[in-house]
mmCIF file with all atom_site columns, C-alpha atoms in Angstrom:
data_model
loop_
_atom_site.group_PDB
_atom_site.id
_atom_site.type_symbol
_atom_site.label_atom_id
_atom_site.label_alt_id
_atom_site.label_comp_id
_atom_site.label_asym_id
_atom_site.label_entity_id
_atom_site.label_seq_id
_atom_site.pdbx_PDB_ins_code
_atom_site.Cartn_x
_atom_site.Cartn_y
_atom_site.Cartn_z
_atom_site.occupancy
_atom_site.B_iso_or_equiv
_atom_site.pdbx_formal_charge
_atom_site.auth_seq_id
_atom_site.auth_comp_id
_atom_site.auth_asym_id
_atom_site.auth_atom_id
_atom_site.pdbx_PDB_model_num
ATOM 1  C CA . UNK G 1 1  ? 90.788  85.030  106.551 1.00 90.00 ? 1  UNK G CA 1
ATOM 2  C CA . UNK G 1 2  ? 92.379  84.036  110.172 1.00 94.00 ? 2  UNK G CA 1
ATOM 3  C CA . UNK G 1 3  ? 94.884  81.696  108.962 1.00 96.00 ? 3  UNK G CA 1
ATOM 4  C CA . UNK G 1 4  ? 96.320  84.340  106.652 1.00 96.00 ? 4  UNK G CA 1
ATOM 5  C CA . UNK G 1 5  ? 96.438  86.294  109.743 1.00 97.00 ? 5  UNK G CA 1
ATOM 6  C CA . UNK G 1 6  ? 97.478  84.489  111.691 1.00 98.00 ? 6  UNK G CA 1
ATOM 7  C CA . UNK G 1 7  ? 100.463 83.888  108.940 1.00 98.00 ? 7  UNK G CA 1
ATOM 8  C CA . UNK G 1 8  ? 101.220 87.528  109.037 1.00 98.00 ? 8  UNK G CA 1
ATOM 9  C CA . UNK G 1 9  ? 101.343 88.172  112.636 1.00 98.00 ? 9  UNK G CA 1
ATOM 10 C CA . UNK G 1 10 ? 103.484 84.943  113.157 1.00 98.00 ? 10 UNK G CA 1
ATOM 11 C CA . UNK G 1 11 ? 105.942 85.877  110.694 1.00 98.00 ? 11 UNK G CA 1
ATOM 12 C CA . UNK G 1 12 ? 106.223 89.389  111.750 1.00 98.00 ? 12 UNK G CA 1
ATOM 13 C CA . UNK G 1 13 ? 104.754 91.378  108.825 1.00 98.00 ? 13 UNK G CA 1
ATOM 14 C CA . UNK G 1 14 ? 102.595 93.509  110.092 1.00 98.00 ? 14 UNK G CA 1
ATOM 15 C CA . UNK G 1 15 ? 104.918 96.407  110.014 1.00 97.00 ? 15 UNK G CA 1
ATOM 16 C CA . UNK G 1 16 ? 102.192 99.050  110.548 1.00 96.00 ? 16 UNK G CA 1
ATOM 17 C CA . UNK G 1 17 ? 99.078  99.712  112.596 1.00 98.00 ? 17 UNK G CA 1
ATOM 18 C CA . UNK G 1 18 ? 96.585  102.623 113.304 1.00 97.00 ? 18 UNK G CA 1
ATOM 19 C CA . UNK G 1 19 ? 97.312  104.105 116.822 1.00 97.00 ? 19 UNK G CA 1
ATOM 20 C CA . UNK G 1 20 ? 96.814  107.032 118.940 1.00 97.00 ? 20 UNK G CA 1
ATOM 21 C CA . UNK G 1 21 ? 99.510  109.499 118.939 1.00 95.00 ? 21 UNK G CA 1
ATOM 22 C CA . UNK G 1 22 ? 101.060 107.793 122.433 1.00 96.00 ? 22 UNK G CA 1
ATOM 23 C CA . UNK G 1 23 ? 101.256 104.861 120.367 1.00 96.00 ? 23 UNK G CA 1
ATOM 24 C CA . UNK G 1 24 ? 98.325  102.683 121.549 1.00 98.00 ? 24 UNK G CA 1
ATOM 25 C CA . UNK G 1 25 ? 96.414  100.769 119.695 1.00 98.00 ? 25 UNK G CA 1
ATOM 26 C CA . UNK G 1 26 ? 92.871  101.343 119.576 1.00 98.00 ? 26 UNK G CA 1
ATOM 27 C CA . UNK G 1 27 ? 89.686  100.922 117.268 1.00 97.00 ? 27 UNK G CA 1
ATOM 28 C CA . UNK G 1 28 ? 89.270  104.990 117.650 1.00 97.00 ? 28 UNK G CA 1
ATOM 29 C CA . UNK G 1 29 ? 92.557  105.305 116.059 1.00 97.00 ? 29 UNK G CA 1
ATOM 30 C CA . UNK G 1 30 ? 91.315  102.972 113.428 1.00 97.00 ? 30 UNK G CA 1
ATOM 31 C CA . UNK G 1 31 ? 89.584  104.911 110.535 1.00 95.00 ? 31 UNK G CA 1
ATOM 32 C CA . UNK G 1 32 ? 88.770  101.996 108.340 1.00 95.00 ? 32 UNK G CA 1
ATOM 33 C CA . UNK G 1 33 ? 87.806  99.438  110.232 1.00 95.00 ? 33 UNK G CA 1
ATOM 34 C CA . UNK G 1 34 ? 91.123  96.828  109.298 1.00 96.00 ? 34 UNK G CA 1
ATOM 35 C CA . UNK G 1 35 ? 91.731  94.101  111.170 1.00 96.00 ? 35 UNK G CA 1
ATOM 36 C CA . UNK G 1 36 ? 93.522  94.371  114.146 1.00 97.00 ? 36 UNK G CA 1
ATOM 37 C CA . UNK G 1 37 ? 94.013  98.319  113.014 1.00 98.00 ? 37 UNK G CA 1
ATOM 38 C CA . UNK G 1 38 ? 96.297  96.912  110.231 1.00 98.00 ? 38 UNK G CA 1
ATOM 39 C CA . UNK G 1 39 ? 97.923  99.277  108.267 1.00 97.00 ? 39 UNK G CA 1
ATOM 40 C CA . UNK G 1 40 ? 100.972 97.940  106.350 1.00 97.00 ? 40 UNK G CA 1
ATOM 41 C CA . UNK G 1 41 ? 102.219 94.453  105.918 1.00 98.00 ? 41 UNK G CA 1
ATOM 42 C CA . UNK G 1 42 ? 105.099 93.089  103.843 1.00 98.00 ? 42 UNK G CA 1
ATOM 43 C CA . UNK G 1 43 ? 105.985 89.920  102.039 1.00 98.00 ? 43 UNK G CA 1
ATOM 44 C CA . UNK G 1 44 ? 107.487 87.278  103.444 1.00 97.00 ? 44 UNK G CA 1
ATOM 45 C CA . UNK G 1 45 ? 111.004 88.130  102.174 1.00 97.00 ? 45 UNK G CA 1
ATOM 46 C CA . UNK G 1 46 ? 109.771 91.923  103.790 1.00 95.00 ? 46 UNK G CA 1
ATOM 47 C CA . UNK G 1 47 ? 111.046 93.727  100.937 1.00 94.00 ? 47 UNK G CA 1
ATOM 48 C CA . UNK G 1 48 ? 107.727 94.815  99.330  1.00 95.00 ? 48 UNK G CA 1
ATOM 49 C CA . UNK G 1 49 ? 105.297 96.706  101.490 1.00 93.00 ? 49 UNK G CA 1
ATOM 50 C CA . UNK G 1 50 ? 102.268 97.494  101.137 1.00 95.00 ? 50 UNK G CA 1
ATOM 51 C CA . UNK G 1 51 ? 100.669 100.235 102.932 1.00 94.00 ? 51 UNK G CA 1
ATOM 52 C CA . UNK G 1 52 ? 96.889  101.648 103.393 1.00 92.00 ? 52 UNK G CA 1
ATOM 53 C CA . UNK G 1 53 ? 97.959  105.474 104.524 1.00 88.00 ? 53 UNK G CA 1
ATOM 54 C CA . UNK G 1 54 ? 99.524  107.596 101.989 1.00 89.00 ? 54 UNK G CA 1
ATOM 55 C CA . UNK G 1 55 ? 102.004 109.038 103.136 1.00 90.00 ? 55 UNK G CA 1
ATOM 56 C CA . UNK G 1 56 ? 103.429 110.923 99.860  1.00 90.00 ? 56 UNK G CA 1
ATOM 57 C CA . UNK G 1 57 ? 100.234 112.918 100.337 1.00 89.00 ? 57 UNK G CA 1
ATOM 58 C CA . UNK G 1 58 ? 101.940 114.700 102.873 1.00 90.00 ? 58 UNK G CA 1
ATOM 59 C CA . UNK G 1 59 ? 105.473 115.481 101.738 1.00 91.00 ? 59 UNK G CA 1
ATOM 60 C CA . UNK G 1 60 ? 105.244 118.909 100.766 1.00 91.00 ? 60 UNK G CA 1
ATOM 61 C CA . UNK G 1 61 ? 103.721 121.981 103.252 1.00 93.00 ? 61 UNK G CA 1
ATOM 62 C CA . UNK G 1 62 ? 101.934 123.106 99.754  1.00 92.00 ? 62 UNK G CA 1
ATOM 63 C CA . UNK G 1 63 ? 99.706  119.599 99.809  1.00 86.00 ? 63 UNK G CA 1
ATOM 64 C CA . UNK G 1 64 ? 98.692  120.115 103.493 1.00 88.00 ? 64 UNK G CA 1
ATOM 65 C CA . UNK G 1 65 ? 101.295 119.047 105.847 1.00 91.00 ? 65 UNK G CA 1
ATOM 66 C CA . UNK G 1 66 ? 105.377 116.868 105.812 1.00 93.00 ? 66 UNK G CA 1
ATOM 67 C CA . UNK G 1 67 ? 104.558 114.362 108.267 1.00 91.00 ? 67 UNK G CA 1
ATOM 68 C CA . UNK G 1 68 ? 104.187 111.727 105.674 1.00 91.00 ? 68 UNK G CA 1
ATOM 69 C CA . UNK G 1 69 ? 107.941 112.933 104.275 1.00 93.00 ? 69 UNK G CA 1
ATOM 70 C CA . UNK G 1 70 ? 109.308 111.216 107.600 1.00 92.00 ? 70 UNK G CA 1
ATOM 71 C CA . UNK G 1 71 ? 108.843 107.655 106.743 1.00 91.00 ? 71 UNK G CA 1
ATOM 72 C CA . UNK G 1 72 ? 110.648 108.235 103.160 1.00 92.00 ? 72 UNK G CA 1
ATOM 73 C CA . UNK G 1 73 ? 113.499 110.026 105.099 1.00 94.00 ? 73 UNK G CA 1
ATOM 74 C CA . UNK G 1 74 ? 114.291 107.588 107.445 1.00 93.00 ? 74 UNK G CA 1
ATOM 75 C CA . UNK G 1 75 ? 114.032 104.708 104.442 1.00 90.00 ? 75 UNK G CA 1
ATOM 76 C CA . UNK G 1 76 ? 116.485 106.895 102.848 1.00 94.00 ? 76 UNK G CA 1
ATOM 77 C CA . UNK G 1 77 ? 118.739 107.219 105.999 1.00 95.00 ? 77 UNK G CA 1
ATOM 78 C CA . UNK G 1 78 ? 118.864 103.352 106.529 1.00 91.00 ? 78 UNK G CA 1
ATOM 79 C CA . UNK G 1 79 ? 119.875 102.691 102.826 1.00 91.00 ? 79 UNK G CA 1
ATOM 80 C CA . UNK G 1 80 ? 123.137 104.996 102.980 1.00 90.00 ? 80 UNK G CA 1
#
């Protein structure tokens, strides 16, 4: 609804949205339809996230491409 919306834009946890590849964001770059091309949000403490892509789909050249490996390797670079 648009208060939750609202809610998550205001507190900053909409971590992820569909865009072009220069980084707009646009309804063509949008594949489902979400709302305001939403595409990962976290909690309000923001450590839980919650994500439409899948990105593990894509970690291995064998399923089809790595680009989804580059989000888990720069999670793993800001833990160490």
């Amino acid at each position: 609804d648009g208060d939750t919306l609202k809610e998550l834009e205001d507190n900053g946890q909409i971590v992820f949205q569909y865009c072009t590849p220069d980084g707009e964001v646009t309804q063509e770059a949008n594949p489902n339809g979400s709302l305001k091309n939403i595409a990962g949000i976290t909690n309000k403490d923001k450590n839980v996230l919650g994500m439409m892509p899948h990105p593990e789909r894509y970690c291995d050249p064998i399923l089809g491409g790595i680009d989804g490996s580059l989000i888990f390797k720069s999670i793993a670079n800001f833990l160490k």
